[in-house]
PDB file of C-alpha atoms in Angstrom:
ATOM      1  CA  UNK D 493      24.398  22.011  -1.362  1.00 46.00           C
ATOM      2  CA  UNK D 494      23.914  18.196  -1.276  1.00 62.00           C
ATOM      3  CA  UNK D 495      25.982  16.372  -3.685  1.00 85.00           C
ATOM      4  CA  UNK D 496      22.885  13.551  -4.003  1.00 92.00           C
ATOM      5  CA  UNK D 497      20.901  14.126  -6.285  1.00 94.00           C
ATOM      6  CA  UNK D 498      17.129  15.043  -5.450  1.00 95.00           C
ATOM      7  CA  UNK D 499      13.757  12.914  -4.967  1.00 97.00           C
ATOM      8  CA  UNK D 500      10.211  13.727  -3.793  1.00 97.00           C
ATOM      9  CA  UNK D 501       7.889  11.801  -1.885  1.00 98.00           C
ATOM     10  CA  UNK D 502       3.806  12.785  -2.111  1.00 97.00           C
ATOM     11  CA  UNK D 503       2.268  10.995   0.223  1.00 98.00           C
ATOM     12  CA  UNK D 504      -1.136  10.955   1.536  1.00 97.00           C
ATOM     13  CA  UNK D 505      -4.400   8.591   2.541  1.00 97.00           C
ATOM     14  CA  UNK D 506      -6.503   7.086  -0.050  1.00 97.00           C
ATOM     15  CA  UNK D 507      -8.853   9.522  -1.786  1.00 95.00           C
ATOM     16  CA  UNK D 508      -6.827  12.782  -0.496  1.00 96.00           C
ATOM     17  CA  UNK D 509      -6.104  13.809  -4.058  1.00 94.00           C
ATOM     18  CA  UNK D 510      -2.369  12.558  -4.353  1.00 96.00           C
ATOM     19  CA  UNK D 511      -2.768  11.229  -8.061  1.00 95.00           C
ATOM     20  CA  UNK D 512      -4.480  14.969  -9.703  1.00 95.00           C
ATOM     21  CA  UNK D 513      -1.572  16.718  -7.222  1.00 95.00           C
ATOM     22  CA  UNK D 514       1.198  14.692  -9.274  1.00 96.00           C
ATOM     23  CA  UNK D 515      -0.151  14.552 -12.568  1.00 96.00           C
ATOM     24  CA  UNK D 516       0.205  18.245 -12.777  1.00 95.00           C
ATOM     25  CA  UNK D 517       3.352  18.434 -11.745  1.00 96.00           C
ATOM     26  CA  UNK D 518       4.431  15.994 -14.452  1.00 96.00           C
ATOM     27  CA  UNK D 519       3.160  17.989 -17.055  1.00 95.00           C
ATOM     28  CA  UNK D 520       4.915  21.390 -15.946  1.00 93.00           C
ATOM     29  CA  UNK D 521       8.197  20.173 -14.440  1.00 95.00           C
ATOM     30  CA  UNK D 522      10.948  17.694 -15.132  1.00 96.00           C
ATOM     31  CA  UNK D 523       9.797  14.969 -13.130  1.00 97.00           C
ATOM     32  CA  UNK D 524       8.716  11.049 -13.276  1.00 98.00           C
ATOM     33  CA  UNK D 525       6.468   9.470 -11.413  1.00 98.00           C
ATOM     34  CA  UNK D 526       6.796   6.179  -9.716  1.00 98.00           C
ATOM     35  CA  UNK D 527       3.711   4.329  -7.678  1.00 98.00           C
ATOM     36  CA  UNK D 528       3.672   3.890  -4.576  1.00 98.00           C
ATOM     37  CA  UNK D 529       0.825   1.545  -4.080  1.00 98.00           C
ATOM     38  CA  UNK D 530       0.562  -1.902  -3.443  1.00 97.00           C
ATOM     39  CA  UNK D 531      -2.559  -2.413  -5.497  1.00 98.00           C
ATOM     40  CA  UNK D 532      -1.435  -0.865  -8.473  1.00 98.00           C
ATOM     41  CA  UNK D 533       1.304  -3.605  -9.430  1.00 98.00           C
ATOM     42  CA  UNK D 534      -1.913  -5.638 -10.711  1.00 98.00           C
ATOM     43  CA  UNK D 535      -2.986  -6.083 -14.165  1.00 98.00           C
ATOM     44  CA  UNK D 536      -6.362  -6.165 -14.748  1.00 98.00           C
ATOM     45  CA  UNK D 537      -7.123  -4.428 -11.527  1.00 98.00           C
ATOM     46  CA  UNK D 538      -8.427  -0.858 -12.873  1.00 98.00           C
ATOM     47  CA  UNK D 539     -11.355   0.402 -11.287  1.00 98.00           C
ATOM     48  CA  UNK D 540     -11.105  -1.076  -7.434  1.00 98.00           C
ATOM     49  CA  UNK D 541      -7.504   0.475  -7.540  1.00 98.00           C
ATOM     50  CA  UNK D 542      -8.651   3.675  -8.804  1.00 97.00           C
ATOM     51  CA  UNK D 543      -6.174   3.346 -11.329  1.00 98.00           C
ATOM     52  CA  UNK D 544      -5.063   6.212 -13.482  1.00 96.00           C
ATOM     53  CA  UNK D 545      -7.005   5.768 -16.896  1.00 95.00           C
ATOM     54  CA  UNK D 546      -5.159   5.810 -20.294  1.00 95.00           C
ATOM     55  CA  UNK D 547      -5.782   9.431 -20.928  1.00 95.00           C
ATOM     56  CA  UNK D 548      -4.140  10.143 -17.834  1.00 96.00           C
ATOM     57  CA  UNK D 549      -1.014   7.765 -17.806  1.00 96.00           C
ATOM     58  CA  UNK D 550      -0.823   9.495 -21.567  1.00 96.00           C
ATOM     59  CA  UNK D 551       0.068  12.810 -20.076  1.00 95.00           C
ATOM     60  CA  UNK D 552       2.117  11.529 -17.123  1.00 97.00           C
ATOM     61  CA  UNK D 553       3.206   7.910 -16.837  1.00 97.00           C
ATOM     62  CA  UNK D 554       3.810   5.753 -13.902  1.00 97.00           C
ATOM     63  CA  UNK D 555       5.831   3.464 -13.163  1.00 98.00           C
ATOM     64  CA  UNK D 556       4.925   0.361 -11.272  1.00 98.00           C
ATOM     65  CA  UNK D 557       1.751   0.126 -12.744  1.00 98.00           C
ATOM     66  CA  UNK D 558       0.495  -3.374 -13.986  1.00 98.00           C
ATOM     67  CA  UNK D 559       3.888  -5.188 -13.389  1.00 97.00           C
ATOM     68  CA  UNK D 560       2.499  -8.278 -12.197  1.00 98.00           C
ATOM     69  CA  UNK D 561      -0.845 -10.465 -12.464  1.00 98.00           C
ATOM     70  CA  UNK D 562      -3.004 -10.839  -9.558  1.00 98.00           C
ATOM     71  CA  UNK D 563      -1.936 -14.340  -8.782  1.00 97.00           C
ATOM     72  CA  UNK D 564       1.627 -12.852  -7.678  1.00 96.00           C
ATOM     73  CA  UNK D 565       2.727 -11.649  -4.896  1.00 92.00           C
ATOM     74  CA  UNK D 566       4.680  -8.220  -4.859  1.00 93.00           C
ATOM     75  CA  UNK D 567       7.405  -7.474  -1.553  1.00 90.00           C
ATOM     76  CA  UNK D 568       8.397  -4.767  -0.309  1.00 90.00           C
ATOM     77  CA  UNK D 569      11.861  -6.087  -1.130  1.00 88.00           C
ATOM     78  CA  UNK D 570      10.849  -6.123  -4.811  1.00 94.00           C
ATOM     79  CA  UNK D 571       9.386  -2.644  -5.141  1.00 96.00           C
ATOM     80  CA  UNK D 572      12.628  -1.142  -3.199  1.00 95.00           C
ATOM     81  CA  UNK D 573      14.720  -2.817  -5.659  1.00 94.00           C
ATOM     82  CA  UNK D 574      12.629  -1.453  -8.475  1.00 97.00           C
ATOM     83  CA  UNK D 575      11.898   1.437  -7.169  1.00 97.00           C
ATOM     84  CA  UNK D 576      16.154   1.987  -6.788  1.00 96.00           C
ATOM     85  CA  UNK D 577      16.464   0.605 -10.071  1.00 97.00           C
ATOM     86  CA  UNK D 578      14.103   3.636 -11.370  1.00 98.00           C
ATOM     87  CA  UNK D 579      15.266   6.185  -9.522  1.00 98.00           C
ATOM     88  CA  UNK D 580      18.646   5.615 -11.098  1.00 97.00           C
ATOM     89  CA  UNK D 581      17.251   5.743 -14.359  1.00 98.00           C
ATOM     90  CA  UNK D 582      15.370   8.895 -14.227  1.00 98.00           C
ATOM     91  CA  UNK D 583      18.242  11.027 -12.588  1.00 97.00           C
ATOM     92  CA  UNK D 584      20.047   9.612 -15.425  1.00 97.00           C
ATOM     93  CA  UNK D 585      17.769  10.859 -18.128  1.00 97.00           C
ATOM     94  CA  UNK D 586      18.178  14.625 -16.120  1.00 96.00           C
ATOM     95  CA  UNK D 587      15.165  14.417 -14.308  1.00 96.00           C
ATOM     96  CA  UNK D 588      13.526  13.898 -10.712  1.00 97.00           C
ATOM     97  CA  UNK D 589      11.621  11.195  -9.252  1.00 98.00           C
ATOM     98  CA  UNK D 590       8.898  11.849  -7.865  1.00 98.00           C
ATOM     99  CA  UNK D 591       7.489   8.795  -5.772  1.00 98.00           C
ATOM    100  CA  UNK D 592       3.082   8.977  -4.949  1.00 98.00           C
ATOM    101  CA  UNK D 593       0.815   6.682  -3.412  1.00 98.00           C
ATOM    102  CA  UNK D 594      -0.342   5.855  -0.043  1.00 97.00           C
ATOM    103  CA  UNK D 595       1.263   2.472   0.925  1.00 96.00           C
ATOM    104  CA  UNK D 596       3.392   3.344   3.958  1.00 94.00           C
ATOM    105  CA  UNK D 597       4.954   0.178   4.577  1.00 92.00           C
ATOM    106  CA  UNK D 598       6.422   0.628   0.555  1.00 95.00           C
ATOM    107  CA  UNK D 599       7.884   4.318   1.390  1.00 96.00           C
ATOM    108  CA  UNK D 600       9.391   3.105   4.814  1.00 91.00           C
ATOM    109  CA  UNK D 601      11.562   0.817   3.039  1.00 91.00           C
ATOM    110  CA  UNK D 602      12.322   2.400   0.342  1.00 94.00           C
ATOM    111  CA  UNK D 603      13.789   5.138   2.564  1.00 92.00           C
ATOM    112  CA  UNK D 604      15.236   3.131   5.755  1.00 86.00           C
ATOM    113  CA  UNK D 605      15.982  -0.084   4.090  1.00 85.00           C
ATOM    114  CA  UNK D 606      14.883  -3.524   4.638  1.00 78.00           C
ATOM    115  CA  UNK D 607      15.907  -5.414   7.729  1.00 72.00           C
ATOM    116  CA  UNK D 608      16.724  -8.993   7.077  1.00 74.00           C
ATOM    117  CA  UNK D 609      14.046 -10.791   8.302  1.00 81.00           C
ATOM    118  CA  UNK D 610      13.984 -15.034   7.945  1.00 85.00           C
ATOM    119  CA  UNK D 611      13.024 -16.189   4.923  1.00 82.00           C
ATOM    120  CA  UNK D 612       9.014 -17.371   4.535  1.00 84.00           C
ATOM    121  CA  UNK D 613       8.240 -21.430   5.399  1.00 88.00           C
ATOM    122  CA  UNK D 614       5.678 -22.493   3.543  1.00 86.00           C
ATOM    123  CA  UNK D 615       5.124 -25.217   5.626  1.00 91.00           C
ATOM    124  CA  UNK D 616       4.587 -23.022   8.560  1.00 93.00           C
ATOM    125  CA  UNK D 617       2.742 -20.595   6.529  1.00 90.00           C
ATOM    126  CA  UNK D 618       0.037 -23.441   5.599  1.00 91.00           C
ATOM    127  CA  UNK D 619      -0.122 -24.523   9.028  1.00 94.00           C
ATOM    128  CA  UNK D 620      -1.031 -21.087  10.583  1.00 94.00           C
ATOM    129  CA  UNK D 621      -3.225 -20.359   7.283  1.00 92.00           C
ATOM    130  CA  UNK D 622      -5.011 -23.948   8.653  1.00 93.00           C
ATOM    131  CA  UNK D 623      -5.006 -22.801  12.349  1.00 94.00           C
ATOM    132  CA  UNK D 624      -6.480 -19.291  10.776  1.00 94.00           C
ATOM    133  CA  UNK D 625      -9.425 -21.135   8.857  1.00 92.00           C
ATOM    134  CA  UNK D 626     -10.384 -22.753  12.519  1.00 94.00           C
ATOM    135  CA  UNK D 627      -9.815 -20.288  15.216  1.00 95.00           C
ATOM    136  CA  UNK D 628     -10.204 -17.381  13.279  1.00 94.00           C
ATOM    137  CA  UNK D 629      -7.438 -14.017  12.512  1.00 93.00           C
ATOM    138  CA  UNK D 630      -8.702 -12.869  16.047  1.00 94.00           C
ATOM    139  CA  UNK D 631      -7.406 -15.635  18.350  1.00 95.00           C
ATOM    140  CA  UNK D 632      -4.141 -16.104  16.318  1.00 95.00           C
ATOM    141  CA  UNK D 633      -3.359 -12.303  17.101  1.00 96.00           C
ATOM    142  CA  UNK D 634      -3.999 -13.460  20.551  1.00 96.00           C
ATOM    143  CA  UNK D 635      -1.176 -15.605  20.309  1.00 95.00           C
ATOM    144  CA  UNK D 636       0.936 -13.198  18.632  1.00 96.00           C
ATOM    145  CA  UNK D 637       0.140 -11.020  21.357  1.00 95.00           C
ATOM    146  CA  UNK D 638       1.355 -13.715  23.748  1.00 96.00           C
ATOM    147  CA  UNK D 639       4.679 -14.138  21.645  1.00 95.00           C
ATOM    148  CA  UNK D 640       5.688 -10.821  20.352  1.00 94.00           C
ATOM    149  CA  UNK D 641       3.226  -7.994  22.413  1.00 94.00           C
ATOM    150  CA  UNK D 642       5.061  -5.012  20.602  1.00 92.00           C
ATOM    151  CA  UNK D 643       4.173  -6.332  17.177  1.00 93.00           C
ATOM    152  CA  UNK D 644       0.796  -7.139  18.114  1.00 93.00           C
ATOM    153  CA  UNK D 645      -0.093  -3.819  19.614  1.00 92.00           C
ATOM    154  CA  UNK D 646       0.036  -2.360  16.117  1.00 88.00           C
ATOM    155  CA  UNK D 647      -1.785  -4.975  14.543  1.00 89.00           C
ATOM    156  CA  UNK D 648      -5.241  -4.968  13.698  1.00 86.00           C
ATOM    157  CA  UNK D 649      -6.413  -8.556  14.553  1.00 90.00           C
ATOM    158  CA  UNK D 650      -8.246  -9.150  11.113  1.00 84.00           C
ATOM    159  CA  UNK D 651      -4.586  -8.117   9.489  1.00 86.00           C
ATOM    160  CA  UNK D 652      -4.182 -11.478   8.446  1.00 88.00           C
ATOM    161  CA  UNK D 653      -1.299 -10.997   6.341  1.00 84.00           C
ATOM    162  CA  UNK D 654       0.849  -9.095   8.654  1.00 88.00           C
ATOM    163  CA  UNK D 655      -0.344 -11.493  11.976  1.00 94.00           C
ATOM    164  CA  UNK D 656       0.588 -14.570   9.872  1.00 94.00           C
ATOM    165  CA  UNK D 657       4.101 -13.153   8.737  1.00 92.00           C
ATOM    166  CA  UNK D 658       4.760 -12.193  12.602  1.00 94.00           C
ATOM    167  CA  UNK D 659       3.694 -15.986  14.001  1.00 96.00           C
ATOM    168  CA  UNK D 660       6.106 -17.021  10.887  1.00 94.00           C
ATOM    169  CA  UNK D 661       9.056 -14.933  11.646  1.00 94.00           C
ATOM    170  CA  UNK D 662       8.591 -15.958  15.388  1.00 94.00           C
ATOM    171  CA  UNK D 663       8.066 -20.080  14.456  1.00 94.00           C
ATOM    172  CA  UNK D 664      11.050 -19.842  12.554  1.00 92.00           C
ATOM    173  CA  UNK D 665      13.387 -18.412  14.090  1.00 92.00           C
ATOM    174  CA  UNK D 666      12.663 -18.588  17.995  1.00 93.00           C
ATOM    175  CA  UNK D 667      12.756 -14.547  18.036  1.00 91.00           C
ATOM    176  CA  UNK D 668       9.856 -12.032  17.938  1.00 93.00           C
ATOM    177  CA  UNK D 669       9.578  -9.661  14.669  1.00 91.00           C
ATOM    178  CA  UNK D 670      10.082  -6.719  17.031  1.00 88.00           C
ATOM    179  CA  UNK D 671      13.529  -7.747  18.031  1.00 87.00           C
ATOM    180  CA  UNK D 672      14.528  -8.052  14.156  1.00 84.00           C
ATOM    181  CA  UNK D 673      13.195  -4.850  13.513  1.00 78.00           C
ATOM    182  CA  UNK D 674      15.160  -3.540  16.240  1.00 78.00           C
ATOM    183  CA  UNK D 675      18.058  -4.156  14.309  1.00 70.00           C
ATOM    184  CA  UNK D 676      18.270  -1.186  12.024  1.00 56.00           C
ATOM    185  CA  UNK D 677      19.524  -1.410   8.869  1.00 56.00           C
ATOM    186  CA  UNK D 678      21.749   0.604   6.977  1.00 55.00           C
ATOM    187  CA  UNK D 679      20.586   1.263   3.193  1.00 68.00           C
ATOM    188  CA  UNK D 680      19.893   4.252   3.618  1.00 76.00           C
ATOM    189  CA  UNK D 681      17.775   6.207   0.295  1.00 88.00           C
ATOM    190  CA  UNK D 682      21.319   7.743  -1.554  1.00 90.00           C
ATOM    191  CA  UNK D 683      18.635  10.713  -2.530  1.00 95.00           C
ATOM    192  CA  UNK D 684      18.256  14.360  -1.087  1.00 94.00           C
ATOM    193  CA  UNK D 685      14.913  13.367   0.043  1.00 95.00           C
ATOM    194  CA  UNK D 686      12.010  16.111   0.150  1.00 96.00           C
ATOM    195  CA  UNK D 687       8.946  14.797   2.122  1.00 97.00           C
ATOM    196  CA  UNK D 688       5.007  15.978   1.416  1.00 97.00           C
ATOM    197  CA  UNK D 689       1.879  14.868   2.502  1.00 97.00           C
ATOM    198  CA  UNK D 690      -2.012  15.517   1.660  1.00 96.00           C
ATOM    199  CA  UNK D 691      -2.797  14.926   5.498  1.00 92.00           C
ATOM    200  CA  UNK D 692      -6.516  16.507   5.780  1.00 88.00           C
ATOM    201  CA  UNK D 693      -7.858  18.125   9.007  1.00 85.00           C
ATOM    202  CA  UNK D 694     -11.256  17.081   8.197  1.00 88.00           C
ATOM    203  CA  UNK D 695     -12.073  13.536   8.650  1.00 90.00           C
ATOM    204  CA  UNK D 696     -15.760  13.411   7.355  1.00 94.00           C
ATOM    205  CA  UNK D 697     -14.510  15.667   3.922  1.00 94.00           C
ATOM    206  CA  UNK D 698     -12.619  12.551   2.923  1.00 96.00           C
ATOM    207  CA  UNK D 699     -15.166   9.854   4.049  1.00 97.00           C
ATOM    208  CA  UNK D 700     -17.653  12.027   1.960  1.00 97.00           C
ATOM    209  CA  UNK D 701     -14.338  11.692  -0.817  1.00 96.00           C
ATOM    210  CA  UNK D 702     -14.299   7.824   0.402  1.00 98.00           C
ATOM    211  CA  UNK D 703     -18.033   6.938  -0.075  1.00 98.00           C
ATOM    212  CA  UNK D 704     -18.890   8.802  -3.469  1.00 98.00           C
ATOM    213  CA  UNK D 705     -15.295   7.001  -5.079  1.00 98.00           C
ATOM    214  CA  UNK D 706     -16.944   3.901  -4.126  1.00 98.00           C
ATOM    215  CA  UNK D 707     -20.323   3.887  -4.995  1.00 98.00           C
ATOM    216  CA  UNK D 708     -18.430   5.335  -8.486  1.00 98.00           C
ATOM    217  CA  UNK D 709     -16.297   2.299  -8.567  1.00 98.00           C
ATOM    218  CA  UNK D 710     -19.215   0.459  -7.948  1.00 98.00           C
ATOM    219  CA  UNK D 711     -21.269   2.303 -11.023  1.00 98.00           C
ATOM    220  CA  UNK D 712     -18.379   1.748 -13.128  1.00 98.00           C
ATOM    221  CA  UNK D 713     -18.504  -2.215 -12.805  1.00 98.00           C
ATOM    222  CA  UNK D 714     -16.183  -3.219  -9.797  1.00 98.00           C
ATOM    223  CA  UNK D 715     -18.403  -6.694  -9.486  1.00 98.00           C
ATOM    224  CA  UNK D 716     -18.075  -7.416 -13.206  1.00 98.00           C
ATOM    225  CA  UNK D 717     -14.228  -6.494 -13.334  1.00 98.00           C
ATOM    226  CA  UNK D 718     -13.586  -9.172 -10.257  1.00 98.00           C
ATOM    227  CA  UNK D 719     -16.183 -11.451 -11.816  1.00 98.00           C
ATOM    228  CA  UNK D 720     -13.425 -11.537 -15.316  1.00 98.00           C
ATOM    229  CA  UNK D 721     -10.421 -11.545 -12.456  1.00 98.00           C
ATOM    230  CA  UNK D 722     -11.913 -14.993 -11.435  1.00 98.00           C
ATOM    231  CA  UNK D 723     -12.751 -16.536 -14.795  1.00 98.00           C
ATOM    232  CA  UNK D 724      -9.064 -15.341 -16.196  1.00 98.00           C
ATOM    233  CA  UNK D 725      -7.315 -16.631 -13.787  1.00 97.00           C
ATOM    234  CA  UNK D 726      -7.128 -19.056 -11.022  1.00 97.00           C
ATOM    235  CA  UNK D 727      -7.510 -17.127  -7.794  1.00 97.00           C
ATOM    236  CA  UNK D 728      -8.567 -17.496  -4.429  1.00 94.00           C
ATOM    237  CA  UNK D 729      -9.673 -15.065  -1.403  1.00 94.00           C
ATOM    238  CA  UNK D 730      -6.722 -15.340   0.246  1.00 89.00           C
ATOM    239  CA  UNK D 731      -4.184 -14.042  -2.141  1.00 94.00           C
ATOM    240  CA  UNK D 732      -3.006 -10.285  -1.494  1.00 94.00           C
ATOM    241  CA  UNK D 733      -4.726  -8.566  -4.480  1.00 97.00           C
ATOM    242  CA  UNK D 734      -7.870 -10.279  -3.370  1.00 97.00           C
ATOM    243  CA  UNK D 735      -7.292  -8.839   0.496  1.00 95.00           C
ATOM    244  CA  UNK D 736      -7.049  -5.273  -1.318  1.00 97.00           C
ATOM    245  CA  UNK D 737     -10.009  -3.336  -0.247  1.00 97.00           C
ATOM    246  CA  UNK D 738     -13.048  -3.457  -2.715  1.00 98.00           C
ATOM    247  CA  UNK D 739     -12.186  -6.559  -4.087  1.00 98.00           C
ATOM    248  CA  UNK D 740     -12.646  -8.320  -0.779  1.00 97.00           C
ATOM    249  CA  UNK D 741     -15.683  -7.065  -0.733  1.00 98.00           C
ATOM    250  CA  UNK D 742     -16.915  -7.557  -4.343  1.00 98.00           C
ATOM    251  CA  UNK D 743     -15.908 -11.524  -3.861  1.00 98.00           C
ATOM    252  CA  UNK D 744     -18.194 -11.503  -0.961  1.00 98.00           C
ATOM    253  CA  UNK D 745     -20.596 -10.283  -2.836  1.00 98.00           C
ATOM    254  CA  UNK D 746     -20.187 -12.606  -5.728  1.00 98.00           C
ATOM    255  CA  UNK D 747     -20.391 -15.732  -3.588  1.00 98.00           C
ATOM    256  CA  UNK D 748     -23.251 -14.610  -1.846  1.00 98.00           C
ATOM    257  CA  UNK D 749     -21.849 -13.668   1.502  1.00 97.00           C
ATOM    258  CA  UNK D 750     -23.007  -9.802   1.108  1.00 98.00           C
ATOM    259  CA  UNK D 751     -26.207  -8.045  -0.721  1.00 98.00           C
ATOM    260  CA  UNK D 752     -25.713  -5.218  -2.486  1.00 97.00           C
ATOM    261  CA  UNK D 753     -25.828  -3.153   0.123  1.00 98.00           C
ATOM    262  CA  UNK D 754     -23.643  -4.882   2.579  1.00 98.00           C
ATOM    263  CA  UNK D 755     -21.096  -4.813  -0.440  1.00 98.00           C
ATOM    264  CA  UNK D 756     -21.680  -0.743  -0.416  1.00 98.00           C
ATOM    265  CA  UNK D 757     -21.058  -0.170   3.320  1.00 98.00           C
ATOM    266  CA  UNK D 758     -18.629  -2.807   4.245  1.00 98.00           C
ATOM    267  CA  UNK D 759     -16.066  -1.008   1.374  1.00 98.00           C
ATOM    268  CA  UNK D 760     -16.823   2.107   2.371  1.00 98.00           C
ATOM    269  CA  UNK D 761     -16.240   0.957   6.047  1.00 97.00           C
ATOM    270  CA  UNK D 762     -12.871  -0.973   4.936  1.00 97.00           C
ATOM    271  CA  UNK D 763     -11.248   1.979   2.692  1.00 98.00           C
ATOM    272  CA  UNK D 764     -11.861   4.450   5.485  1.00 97.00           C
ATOM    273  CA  UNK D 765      -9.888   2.238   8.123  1.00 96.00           C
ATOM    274  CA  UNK D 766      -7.564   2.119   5.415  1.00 96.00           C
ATOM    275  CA  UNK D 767      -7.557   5.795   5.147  1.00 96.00           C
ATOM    276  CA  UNK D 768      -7.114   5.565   8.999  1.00 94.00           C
ATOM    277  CA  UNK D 769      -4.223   3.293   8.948  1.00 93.00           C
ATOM    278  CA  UNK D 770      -2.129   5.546   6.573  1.00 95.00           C
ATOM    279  CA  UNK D 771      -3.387   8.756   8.541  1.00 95.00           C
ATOM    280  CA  UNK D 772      -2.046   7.095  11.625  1.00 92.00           C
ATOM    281  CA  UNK D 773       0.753   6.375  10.274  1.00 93.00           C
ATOM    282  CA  UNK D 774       1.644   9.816   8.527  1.00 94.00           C
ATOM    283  CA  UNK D 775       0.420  11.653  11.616  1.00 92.00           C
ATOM    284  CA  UNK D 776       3.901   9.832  13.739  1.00 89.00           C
ATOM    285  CA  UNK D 777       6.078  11.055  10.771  1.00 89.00           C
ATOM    286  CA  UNK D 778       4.879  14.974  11.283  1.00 88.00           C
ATOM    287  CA  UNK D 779       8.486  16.503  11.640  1.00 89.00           C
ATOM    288  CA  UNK D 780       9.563  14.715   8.711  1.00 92.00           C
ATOM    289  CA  UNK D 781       7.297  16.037   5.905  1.00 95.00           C
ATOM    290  CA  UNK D 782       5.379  19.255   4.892  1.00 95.00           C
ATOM    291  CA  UNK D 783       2.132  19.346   4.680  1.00 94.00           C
ATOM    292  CA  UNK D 784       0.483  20.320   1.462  1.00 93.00           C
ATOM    293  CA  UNK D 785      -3.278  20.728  -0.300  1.00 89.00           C
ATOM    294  CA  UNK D 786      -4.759  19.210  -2.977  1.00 86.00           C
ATOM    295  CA  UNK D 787      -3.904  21.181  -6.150  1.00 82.00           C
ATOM    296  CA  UNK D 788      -0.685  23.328  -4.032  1.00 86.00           C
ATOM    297  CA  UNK D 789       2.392  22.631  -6.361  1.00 88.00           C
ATOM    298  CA  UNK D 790       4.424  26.035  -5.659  1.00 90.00           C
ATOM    299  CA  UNK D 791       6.576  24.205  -2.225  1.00 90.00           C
ATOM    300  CA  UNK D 792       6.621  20.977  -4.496  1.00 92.00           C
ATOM    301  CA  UNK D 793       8.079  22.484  -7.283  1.00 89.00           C
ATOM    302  CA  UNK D 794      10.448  24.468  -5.794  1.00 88.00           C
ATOM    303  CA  UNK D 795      11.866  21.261  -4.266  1.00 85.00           C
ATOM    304  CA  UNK D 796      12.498  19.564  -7.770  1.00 80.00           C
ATOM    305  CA  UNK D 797      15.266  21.611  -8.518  1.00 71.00           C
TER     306      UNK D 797
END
């Protein structure tokens, strides 16, 4: 028998029924759920997110939910830390955590650790963000590509974020990300560490999943909710919770740049390449996790003890 104590990660793409999966196994077994989703964190951010309602959060709480308002930004250094910080707490209290969502990068260093990578520049970062408004995402993954070809050969080139932290980590140190990453760390998860996943086999089930959430979230008043977002606070296009699929799309929208049917298909189109990115992703870690089905608890359960 281990002498660490146990943890559970449900994993899964967007829309595969990971949320419904853990809720009822909060209610029938000694367990606490922590988010795993980079879009949660945000306050105020509710039906884009596809945020648990109250009714829901009554029943089976999350943490790391609404920690932080939308004109923060939220590392994967700070959710490890929290994440840690939780972990401890609910073993404490007697009971398991069990960790859901779908943001890979979140899980990955939670369970590997965090390499140390150079801290940001700002004044680099607002010269590529300038470069970025005049050659376009494209061209400066081109020059990532020239600079660090592993990193940009998982890259999408519209992934502005990650292409702009790469060029960063390159201009300020003189070394590609990939050779920093190469460097493994060793804070390694102190859990006995169970692995699931809701990986479908059929692609167009969870597009069909993908598009009716959507035009829901749409129904429900996505628009309006950004449309407060911007009035509350002072926000721009470029920060992180704006990049999170749907709202992207919805500020398009509300400055003209889409119709309302350009806003329907492009975030359709953007959360299934988001499904596909965590699919991808998921589908390289196959030895390390069992597969489940939505509403399949028996393997789960028997892995909280």
């Amino acid at each position: 028998m281990s002498a660490l104590p146990p943890a559970v990660f449900l994993m899964g793409p967007t829309a595969s029924g990971k949320t419904a999966l853990a809720v009822e196994l909060a209610q029938r077994h000694p367990v606490e759920l922590i988010s795993v989703d980079s879009a949660l964190v945000y306050r105020g951010m509710d039906i884009g997110t596809a945020k648990p309602d109250a009714a829901t959060l009554a029943v089976a709480p999350h943490h790391l939910i609404d920690v932080i308002d939308p004109t923060e930004r939220y590392s994967a250094a700070q959710f490890r830390a929290d994440a840690l910080r939780l972990m401890a707490e609910i073993t404490a209290r007697g009971k398991v955590p069990l960790l859901v969502g779908g943001t890979m990068l979140y899980f990955n260093a939670l369970e590997q650790g965090l390499h140390d990578l150079p801290s940001a520049d700002s004044a680099i970062r607002e010269q590529l963000e300038r470069d970025a408004a005049r050659l376009g995402w494209p061209a400066m993954h081109a020059r990532l590509a020239e600079l660090d070809p592993p990193t940009a050969a998982r890259l999408s080139p519209n992934d502005s974020q990650r292409v702009g932290r790469a060029l960063e980590i390159f201009l300020v140190s003189g070394r590609p990300m990939s050779d920093w990453l190469a460097e493994q760390s060793n804070e390694r998860l102190p859990y006995a560490l169970k692995k699931f996943a809701l990986l479908p086999d059929d692609r167009a089930v969870l597009h069909e999943r993908i598009a009716l959430r959507f035009e829901q979230m749409l129904a429900d008043g996505l628009v309006d909710e950004v449309a407060a977002l911007r009035a509350r606070y002072r926000l721009d296009p470029d920060l992180p919770s704006m990049r999170c699929v749907g709202y992207r799309q919805a500020w398009q929208f509300l400055d003209g740049e889409l119709d309302r049917q350009g806003l329907r298909d492009t975030g359709v189109y953007a959360t299934r390449q988001l499904a596909k990115r965590q699919i991808t992703w998921l589908r390289r870690q196959m030895d390390e996790f069992e597969r489940v089905e939505p509403g399949e608890t028996g393997r789960i359960a028997a892995a909280l003890s």
